[in-house]
XYZ file of C-alpha atoms in Angstrom:
342
model
C 131.834 131.222 86.533
C 128.796 132.969 87.945
C 128.732 135.410 85.048
C 128.758 132.535 82.560
C 126.016 130.818 84.556
C 123.774 133.879 84.426
C 124.194 133.888 80.653
C 123.374 130.173 80.473
C 126.833 129.420 79.095
C 127.719 126.229 80.954
C 130.509 125.281 78.495
C 132.465 128.446 79.282
C 131.760 128.054 83.004
C 133.189 124.528 82.933
C 136.284 125.776 81.113
C 136.763 128.420 83.796
C 136.278 125.742 86.459
C 139.008 123.546 84.948
C 141.352 126.531 84.732
C 140.749 127.388 88.380
C 141.451 123.780 89.373
C 144.862 124.007 87.721
C 145.832 127.282 89.448
C 144.367 126.612 92.904
C 146.504 124.901 95.536
C 144.410 122.267 97.283
C 140.622 121.771 97.183
C 138.594 124.979 96.954
C 135.078 124.341 98.259
C 133.859 127.706 97.081
C 134.822 126.857 93.498
C 133.119 123.453 93.722
C 129.969 124.929 95.160
C 129.877 127.690 92.552
C 130.210 125.378 89.530
C 127.493 123.093 90.955
C 125.211 126.091 91.387
C 125.964 127.151 87.819
C 124.899 123.690 86.640
C 121.615 124.390 88.372
C 121.284 127.803 86.676
C 121.859 126.113 83.335
C 119.414 123.286 84.182
C 122.038 120.585 83.756
C 121.923 118.582 86.976
C 123.759 115.665 85.339
C 126.925 117.761 85.010
C 126.781 118.531 88.734
C 126.817 114.810 89.444
C 129.925 114.335 87.345
C 131.654 117.088 89.329
C 130.681 115.375 92.572
C 132.034 112.030 91.374
C 135.225 113.759 90.319
C 135.657 115.090 93.854
C 135.181 111.630 95.349
C 137.684 110.147 92.898
C 140.196 112.750 94.084
C 139.500 111.669 97.701
C 138.084 115.130 98.423
C 135.343 115.304 101.042
C 132.878 118.083 100.144
C 131.770 120.420 102.931
C 128.164 121.033 103.916
C 127.743 123.906 101.454
C 128.844 121.788 98.473
C 126.541 118.981 99.555
C 123.599 121.379 99.970
C 124.174 122.878 96.537
C 124.366 119.399 94.996
C 121.132 118.277 96.682
C 119.376 121.517 95.744
C 120.341 121.282 92.057
C 119.061 117.689 92.020
C 115.997 118.236 94.218
C 113.732 117.189 91.336
C 115.182 113.661 91.699
C 114.279 112.483 95.219
C 116.161 109.174 94.911
C 119.419 110.878 93.996
C 118.935 113.605 96.616
C 118.512 110.953 99.324
C 121.587 109.153 97.983
C 123.666 112.323 98.392
C 122.233 112.849 101.868
C 123.283 109.361 102.878
C 126.756 109.958 101.396
C 126.973 113.093 103.486
C 126.131 111.224 106.666
C 128.578 108.403 105.850
C 131.325 110.988 105.380
C 130.461 112.497 108.780
C 129.374 115.817 107.348
C 126.731 117.209 109.701
C 123.485 118.351 108.090
C 122.280 121.886 108.819
C 118.826 123.445 108.541
C 119.358 124.152 104.827
C 120.031 120.446 104.270
C 116.692 119.444 105.796
C 114.888 122.225 103.958
C 116.236 120.883 100.658
C 115.135 117.357 101.598
C 111.634 118.682 102.310
C 111.684 120.496 98.988
C 112.596 117.266 97.199
C 109.780 115.434 99.001
C 107.370 118.194 98.007
C 108.364 117.974 94.329
C 108.001 114.177 94.445
C 104.708 114.264 96.346
C 106.123 112.117 99.141
C 104.002 113.211 102.082
C 105.032 110.264 104.246
C 108.740 110.975 103.969
C 108.228 114.704 104.406
C 106.368 114.093 107.676
C 109.183 111.887 108.926
C 111.788 114.543 108.108
C 109.629 117.214 109.733
C 109.360 115.161 112.947
C 113.123 114.612 112.872
C 113.899 118.328 112.631
C 111.354 119.057 115.358
C 113.205 116.638 117.646
C 116.517 118.264 116.715
C 115.055 121.671 117.515
C 113.847 120.405 120.905
C 117.387 119.211 121.585
C 118.719 122.626 120.661
C 120.644 121.299 117.639
C 118.998 123.644 115.119
C 116.185 126.129 114.615
C 113.348 125.643 112.130
C 112.888 128.634 109.811
C 110.080 130.009 107.672
C 111.232 127.946 104.674
C 110.879 124.725 106.719
C 107.342 125.477 107.770
C 106.326 126.848 104.352
C 107.585 123.749 102.550
C 105.904 121.219 104.802
C 102.655 123.224 104.619
C 102.875 123.095 100.828
C 103.383 119.323 101.008
C 100.152 119.034 103.027
C 98.362 121.516 100.761
C 99.194 119.537 97.631
C 97.953 116.359 99.363
C 94.707 118.129 100.400
C 95.631 117.545 104.061
C 94.322 120.932 105.186
C 94.077 119.995 108.873
C 97.769 119.089 108.995
C 98.585 122.320 107.178
C 96.726 124.394 109.784
C 98.351 122.423 112.622
C 101.754 123.230 111.138
C 100.795 126.904 111.053
C 100.030 126.675 114.783
C 103.451 125.041 115.363
C 105.035 127.860 113.378
C 103.359 130.606 115.378
C 104.124 128.883 118.668
C 107.792 128.805 117.679
C 107.738 132.527 117.022
C 108.266 132.199 113.265
C 106.331 134.718 111.172
C 104.529 133.359 108.072
C 105.445 135.015 104.792
C 103.472 135.362 101.575
C 104.475 131.856 100.407
C 103.307 130.391 103.732
C 99.925 132.110 103.599
C 99.469 131.214 99.945
C 100.064 127.517 100.701
C 97.670 127.637 103.651
C 94.951 129.191 101.486
C 95.631 126.561 98.814
C 95.308 123.789 101.397
C 91.782 124.886 102.324
C 90.827 125.886 98.774
C 91.839 122.465 97.448
C 89.552 120.889 100.015
C 86.632 123.141 98.965
C 86.697 125.125 102.229
C 85.926 128.581 100.934
C 85.059 130.155 104.295
C 88.270 128.856 105.840
C 90.258 130.111 102.853
C 88.826 133.606 103.210
C 89.439 133.557 106.966
C 93.121 132.801 106.286
C 93.154 135.584 103.713
C 91.873 138.005 106.350
C 94.509 136.804 108.833
C 97.143 137.355 106.163
C 96.059 140.968 105.692
C 95.840 141.557 109.421
C 99.424 140.293 109.731
C 100.499 142.954 107.220
C 101.474 140.406 104.580
C 100.672 141.429 101.001
C 99.099 138.729 98.819
C 100.641 137.796 95.470
C 98.820 136.871 92.284
C 98.967 133.135 93.009
C 97.326 133.625 96.394
C 94.552 135.805 95.025
C 93.841 133.519 92.077
C 93.715 130.497 94.410
C 91.123 132.255 96.528
C 89.201 133.263 93.404
C 89.274 129.696 92.069
C 87.922 128.366 95.346
C 84.961 130.739 95.161
C 84.202 129.739 91.563
C 84.490 125.995 92.255
C 82.006 126.450 95.134
C 79.649 128.308 92.749
C 80.023 131.497 94.809
C 80.233 133.589 91.674
C 79.154 136.856 93.282
C 81.977 136.645 95.765
C 84.465 135.868 92.999
C 83.451 138.858 90.880
C 83.387 141.187 93.856
C 86.848 140.058 94.862
C 88.230 140.978 91.473
C 86.392 144.299 91.449
C 87.890 145.081 94.861
C 91.370 144.245 93.599
C 90.897 146.422 90.539
C 89.368 149.373 92.322
C 92.182 151.709 93.384
C 89.740 153.700 95.485
C 89.016 150.779 97.783
C 90.917 151.317 100.995
C 88.851 149.724 103.703
C 90.728 147.875 106.431
C 89.711 144.710 108.170
C 88.707 146.639 111.262
C 86.215 148.747 109.299
C 82.432 148.530 109.340
C 81.384 145.374 107.521
C 77.999 146.724 106.503
C 79.392 149.923 104.975
C 82.030 147.930 103.122
C 79.378 145.638 101.681
C 77.346 148.627 100.512
C 80.395 150.133 98.817
C 81.113 146.892 96.975
C 77.502 146.634 95.816
C 77.669 150.227 94.530
C 80.914 149.416 92.743
C 79.252 146.396 91.107
C 76.369 148.508 89.850
C 78.745 150.930 88.101
C 80.709 148.132 86.457
C 77.936 145.646 85.710
C 78.733 145.621 82.009
C 82.205 144.197 82.553
C 82.005 142.312 85.844
C 78.415 141.214 86.425
C 77.938 137.809 88.027
C 76.038 134.787 86.679
C 72.619 133.719 87.868
C 72.111 131.505 90.959
C 74.683 133.405 92.985
C 75.207 132.822 96.687
C 74.999 135.575 99.338
C 78.101 137.596 100.130
C 79.163 136.839 103.703
C 82.709 138.114 104.168
C 83.124 141.532 102.566
C 85.727 142.522 105.169
C 88.639 141.119 103.175
C 88.762 144.208 100.959
C 92.011 146.096 101.113
C 94.151 148.035 98.661
C 97.399 146.331 97.649
C 99.624 146.102 94.624
C 97.918 143.355 92.680
C 96.259 143.509 89.289
C 94.231 140.723 87.674
C 96.316 138.320 85.578
C 95.451 136.080 82.629
C 94.658 133.309 85.117
C 92.288 135.681 86.939
C 90.322 136.363 83.782
C 90.326 132.685 82.812
C 88.759 131.766 86.146
C 86.135 134.479 85.746
C 85.345 133.378 82.208
C 84.814 129.863 83.506
C 82.380 131.297 86.061
C 80.230 132.715 83.263
C 78.622 129.343 82.683
C 76.744 129.553 79.398
C 76.755 133.365 79.119
C 78.928 133.738 76.031
C 78.594 137.524 75.775
C 79.730 138.018 79.369
C 82.731 135.717 78.824
C 83.588 137.489 75.564
C 83.390 140.854 77.335
C 85.888 139.592 79.897
C 88.273 138.497 77.160
C 88.007 141.914 75.523
C 88.673 143.556 78.876
C 91.699 141.290 79.298
C 93.115 142.638 76.060
C 92.296 146.228 76.964
C 94.511 146.003 80.058
C 97.430 144.671 78.034
C 97.017 140.937 78.666
C 97.074 138.423 75.807
C 94.554 135.565 76.026
C 96.284 132.195 76.041
C 95.156 128.789 74.794
C 93.241 128.164 78.001
C 91.360 131.436 77.543
C 90.200 130.488 74.057
C 89.302 126.970 75.142
C 87.118 128.341 77.944
C 85.416 130.795 75.571
C 84.682 127.968 73.133
C 83.253 125.820 75.949
C 81.040 128.680 77.116
C 79.807 129.273 73.568
C 79.165 125.571 73.013
C 77.429 125.268 76.361
C 74.994 127.983 75.326
C 73.961 125.815 72.380
C 75.686 128.059 69.859
C 77.731 125.381 68.092
C 78.295 127.551 65.018
C 79.591 130.370 67.195
C 81.934 127.963 69.022
C 83.416 126.912 65.660
C 83.902 130.529 64.621
C 85.729 131.305 67.866
């Protein structure tokens, strides 16, 4: 069944499931869980619900793993997920940490901050009672809930809870924390979290870097945004956070002078305060990175166009957003004819 699921062939997977049902003596929870997971792989959550109803009609009580798979496959539908959770409780199937993590995931997808907070408090109480142990997924998910709701203070408090519990943040956690502050327009706090992330030995991903870049641009700190990208692109940059801040700043300024044609910043730039976040890691600018930088060009059409050409030169294909930004930049410069030609 798994092989069919990986191929997206749900029809064949269901045929295999029916065949296994005929040859298996008694309920096989592994088979039920597998076919439900396959429904998720094939993006057909409705089929998973039919399988669940079939189990109930046969008077079969699913175990915790089947329930968790069912809730996870249907996490996009909070109402149904809560319905399954209530069924689980009524059937005296005890929820585990994965169950609560899936509930938090469903709340996150539905934007239900209130319910997510209630569930978070519940699992904290259970942890205090020694019933379970919160993991990195729990903390990362609730932090993302707060980040999406622009509740940056709650996100930072959750990080403190996490560290106090001895749970180490991962890339997803740090990315959500940075997003929480970036969404609230707190650029300095975002960069401080970025520095903490590097100090912890956690390597940023493209989403994290682009979020930080977007925060700088939204705050009109264009110089910082362009220098960030230059630092990411420069394979010779290997300064650590413990290095001399002044020497790092000088190196970045020298780098900017040698690459002014491709990554010069717009006018009215703000001073560079935190140059200590520079560090070499495996990240290259993405299409989103270039789109954000093009937006930062304001009305400088030639600079924006140069960025698009550079995007192509590194093997990236401009998307619809890229062209839309370029047209806006051209139109903003008063070159209506040029905007039409683009």
